Amino acid sequence: MNQQLPYAHDIFPHIRIVLGMVIGLGVTRLLSGLARIVQHPGQYRLYSVHLAWVVSVLLMLVHFWWWEFGLFQIETWTFGKYLFIIFYAVTLFLLCVTLFLLCALLFPDSMLDYTSYEDFFYSRRAWFFGLLAATYLLDVIDTLLKGPEHFARFGVEYLFRTPVFVTLCVIAILVSDRRFHIAFVAAALVYQISFILRLFDTIV
């Protein structure tokens, strides 16, 4: 029995609502942390690398929400496509949860055990970069689930992007050298902005 659902918006909003809630929590966490810094600028010494990763993760969340809206382009639904979206939603949800955990790691509930954001950042870098590496790996699953045409859109660049960033995350876990971490976050931000502008400037 080949039964079709007439409109995509009958299904996908259910998925996007849950994803939006998780993304919204992540954005709220980051903005609350930044508000805390504005309210009490002298309470804990700020650290440029930590703030740069805050900007990077915030941009990642906004970009993620922007791009996933593109699934509304699917107009005709079959049961096979419905199953695809279910598995896809699980992947997206895991990615959203991982992104939220990244936000929580950037701004803890309490800083009483740390002397500065630099101290906090390096003491928790294994968790942060481990989760960041997980987001890159989950993105591969996300891209493959969208089909071969979507995967091919990124070209050879995507085949190098993920292993390079995962490798850099592993190095960041093992190395506490400040110069490496400054270079890593600077390069990540520049590439992230370039990647969005080149490939995701429009949803369609």
Short mmCIF file of C-alpha atoms in Angstrom, two decimals:
data_model
loop_
_atom_site.label_atom_id
_atom_site.label_comp_id
_atom_site.label_asym_id
_atom_site.label_seq_id
_atom_site.Cartn_x
_atom_site.Cartn_y
_atom_site.Cartn_z
CA MET A 1 0.00 0.00 0.00
CA ASN A 2 1.63 3.21 -1.20
CA GLN A 3 0.02 5.79 1.02
CA GLN A 4 1.41 9.32 0.90
CA LEU A 5 1.07 12.27 3.22
CA PRO A 6 0.10 15.41 1.30
CA TYR A 7 2.19 18.02 3.09
CA ALA A 8 5.64 17.97 4.59
CA HIS A 9 4.61 20.42 7.29
CA ASP A 10 2.29 17.76 8.71
CA ILE A 11 5.29 15.77 9.94
CA PHE A 12 8.53 17.66 10.25
CA PRO A 13 7.38 20.42 12.69
CA HIS A 14 7.04 17.72 15.36
CA ILE A 15 10.73 16.98 14.93
CA ARG A 16 11.85 20.59 14.68
CA ILE A 17 9.99 21.56 17.86
CA VAL A 18 12.04 19.13 19.95
CA LEU A 19 15.27 20.09 18.20
CA GLY A 20 14.44 23.77 18.65
CA MET A 21 13.94 23.27 22.37
CA VAL A 22 17.38 21.70 22.78
CA ILE A 23 19.06 24.33 20.59
CA GLY A 24 17.24 27.07 22.49
CA LEU A 25 18.54 25.72 25.79
CA GLY A 26 22.07 25.78 24.41
CA VAL A 27 21.77 29.36 23.15
CA THR A 28 20.22 30.41 26.48
CA ARG A 29 23.10 28.81 28.37
CA LEU A 30 25.69 30.70 26.33
CA LEU A 31 23.87 34.03 26.52
CA SER A 32 23.35 33.62 30.28
CA GLY A 33 27.07 33.01 30.69
CA LEU A 34 27.90 36.10 28.64
CA ALA A 35 25.37 38.12 30.66
CA ARG A 36 27.10 36.95 33.86
CA ILE A 37 30.39 38.28 32.50
CA VAL A 38 28.79 41.65 31.69
CA GLN A 39 27.19 41.85 35.13
CA HIS A 40 30.35 40.88 37.03
CA PRO A 41 33.30 41.62 34.70
CA GLY A 42 35.87 41.55 37.48
CA GLN A 43 34.67 38.44 39.30
CA TYR A 44 36.78 36.00 37.27
CA ARG A 45 39.60 36.71 34.87
CA LEU A 46 38.45 36.31 31.26
CA TYR A 47 40.29 34.23 28.67
CA SER A 48 40.25 34.99 24.95
CA VAL A 49 40.37 31.34 23.83
CA HIS A 50 37.39 30.48 26.03
CA LEU A 51 35.39 33.44 24.66
CA ALA A 52 36.32 32.53 21.08
CA TRP A 53 34.97 29.01 21.56
CA VAL A 54 31.79 30.51 23.03
CA VAL A 55 31.35 32.51 19.80
CA SER A 56 32.14 29.43 17.71
CA VAL A 57 29.60 27.20 19.46
CA LEU A 58 26.95 29.93 19.36
CA LEU A 59 27.54 30.27 15.62
CA MET A 60 27.37 26.49 15.28
CA LEU A 61 23.96 26.40 16.97
CA VAL A 62 22.54 29.24 14.86
CA HIS A 63 23.90 27.69 11.67
CA PHE A 64 22.53 24.28 12.59
CA TRP A 65 19.00 25.64 13.10
CA TRP A 66 19.22 27.64 9.86
CA TRP A 67 20.25 24.70 7.71
CA GLU A 68 17.88 22.07 9.10
CA PHE A 69 14.93 24.23 7.98
CA GLY A 70 15.80 23.03 4.46
CA LEU A 71 14.01 19.73 5.08
CA PHE A 72 10.75 21.56 4.42
CA GLN A 73 11.66 21.28 0.76
CA ILE A 74 10.45 17.67 0.85
CA GLU A 75 6.88 17.92 -0.40
CA THR A 76 5.84 14.31 -0.99
CA TRP A 77 6.13 11.81 1.83
CA THR A 78 6.16 8.01 1.67
CA PHE A 79 6.56 5.55 4.51
CA GLY A 80 10.19 5.04 3.51
CA LYS A 81 10.86 8.77 3.75
CA TYR A 82 9.06 8.83 7.08
CA LEU A 83 11.38 6.11 8.45
CA PHE A 84 14.30 8.08 7.09
CA ILE A 85 13.18 11.16 9.03
CA ILE A 86 12.77 9.12 12.23
CA PHE A 87 16.37 7.90 12.06
CA TYR A 88 17.44 11.33 10.94
CA ALA A 89 15.70 12.94 13.91
CA VAL A 90 17.54 10.61 16.30
CA THR A 91 20.84 11.71 14.77
CA LEU A 92 19.88 15.38 14.94
CA PHE A 93 18.72 15.03 18.52
CA LEU A 94 22.02 13.44 19.53
CA LEU A 95 23.82 16.26 17.77
CA CYS A 96 21.67 18.87 19.54
CA VAL A 97 22.23 17.27 22.93
CA THR A 98 25.97 17.19 22.26
CA LEU A 99 25.90 20.87 21.31
CA PHE A 100 23.97 21.69 24.48
CA LEU A 101 26.55 19.83 26.57
CA LEU A 102 29.25 21.90 24.86
CA CYS A 103 27.42 25.04 26.00
CA ALA A 104 27.14 23.73 29.55
CA LEU A 105 30.86 22.98 29.60
CA LEU A 106 31.71 26.52 28.48
CA PHE A 107 29.69 28.08 31.30
CA PRO A 108 29.38 25.96 34.48
CA ASP A 109 26.75 26.58 37.15
CA SER A 110 29.48 27.63 39.57
CA MET A 111 33.03 28.92 39.17
CA LEU A 112 33.92 28.62 42.84
CA ASP A 113 36.41 25.81 42.19
CA TYR A 114 38.34 27.83 39.60
CA THR A 115 40.43 30.98 39.71
CA SER A 116 39.63 32.12 36.15
CA TYR A 117 37.93 31.07 32.92
CA GLU A 118 41.35 30.02 31.65
CA ASP A 119 41.78 27.69 34.60
CA PHE A 120 38.29 26.28 34.04
CA PHE A 121 38.74 25.87 30.29
CA TYR A 122 41.94 23.85 30.50
CA SER A 123 40.74 21.71 33.39
CA ARG A 124 37.69 20.67 31.35
CA ARG A 125 39.26 20.64 27.89
CA ALA A 126 39.09 16.82 27.56
CA TRP A 127 35.31 16.90 27.94
CA PHE A 128 34.88 19.94 25.72
CA PHE A 129 37.02 18.77 22.82
CA GLY A 130 35.77 15.20 23.15
CA LEU A 131 32.21 16.43 22.64
CA LEU A 132 33.32 18.80 19.88
CA ALA A 133 34.90 15.87 18.03
CA ALA A 134 31.63 13.95 18.50
CA THR A 135 29.70 16.76 16.78
CA TYR A 136 31.95 16.48 13.72
CA LEU A 137 31.44 12.70 13.60
CA LEU A 138 27.66 13.02 14.05
CA ASP A 139 27.65 15.58 11.25
CA VAL A 140 29.00 12.88 8.91
CA ILE A 141 26.00 10.66 9.76
CA ASP A 142 23.70 13.65 9.32
CA THR A 143 25.17 14.39 5.89
CA LEU A 144 25.01 10.77 4.72
CA LEU A 145 21.37 10.46 5.80
CA LYS A 146 20.48 13.38 3.56
CA GLY A 147 21.53 11.36 0.52
CA PRO A 148 24.47 11.07 -1.90
CA GLU A 149 23.60 14.28 -3.75
CA HIS A 150 23.81 16.29 -0.55
CA PHE A 151 27.10 14.61 0.39
CA ALA A 152 28.55 15.29 -3.06
CA ARG A 153 27.68 18.96 -2.73
CA PHE A 154 30.59 19.47 -0.35
CA GLY A 155 33.11 17.85 -2.68
CA VAL A 156 36.57 16.72 -1.66
CA GLU A 157 36.72 19.41 1.03
CA TYR A 158 34.34 17.51 3.29
CA LEU A 159 36.48 14.36 3.13
CA PHE A 160 39.37 16.31 4.64
CA ARG A 161 37.40 18.62 6.94
CA THR A 162 36.09 16.04 9.40
CA PRO A 163 39.25 13.97 10.01
CA VAL A 164 41.35 17.15 10.31
CA PHE A 165 39.05 18.70 12.93
CA VAL A 166 38.68 15.44 14.85
CA THR A 167 42.48 15.09 14.89
CA LEU A 168 42.89 18.67 16.10
CA CYS A 169 40.36 18.00 18.88
CA VAL A 170 42.35 14.96 20.01
CA ILE A 171 45.54 17.05 20.02
CA ALA A 172 43.72 19.76 22.00
CA ILE A 173 42.79 17.16 24.62
CA LEU A 174 46.39 16.03 24.99
CA VAL A 175 48.15 19.40 24.67
CA SER A 176 47.74 22.40 26.95
CA ASP A 177 50.08 24.67 25.02
CA ARG A 178 48.40 28.10 24.87
CA ARG A 179 49.80 28.92 21.42
CA PHE A 180 48.23 25.79 19.92
CA HIS A 181 44.84 26.55 21.43
CA ILE A 182 44.90 30.15 20.20
CA ALA A 183 45.81 29.00 16.69
CA PHE A 184 43.17 26.23 16.76
CA VAL A 185 40.23 28.41 17.77
CA ALA A 186 41.29 31.22 15.40
CA ALA A 187 41.55 28.82 12.45
CA ALA A 188 38.27 27.10 13.43
CA LEU A 189 36.37 30.41 13.52
CA VAL A 190 37.77 31.62 10.19
CA TYR A 191 36.98 28.31 8.51
CA GLN A 192 33.54 28.07 10.12
CA ILE A 193 32.53 31.52 8.83
CA SER A 194 33.96 30.74 5.38
CA PHE A 195 32.16 27.37 5.24
CA ILE A 196 28.80 28.95 6.11
CA LEU A 197 29.12 31.83 3.65
CA ARG A 198 30.29 29.61 0.79
CA LEU A 199 27.86 26.70 1.15
CA PHE A 200 24.98 27.78 3.37
CA ASP A 201 24.31 31.40 2.50
CA THR A 202 20.81 30.36 1.38
CA ILE A 203 18.64 27.51 2.65
CA VAL A 204 17.69 26.23 -0.79
#
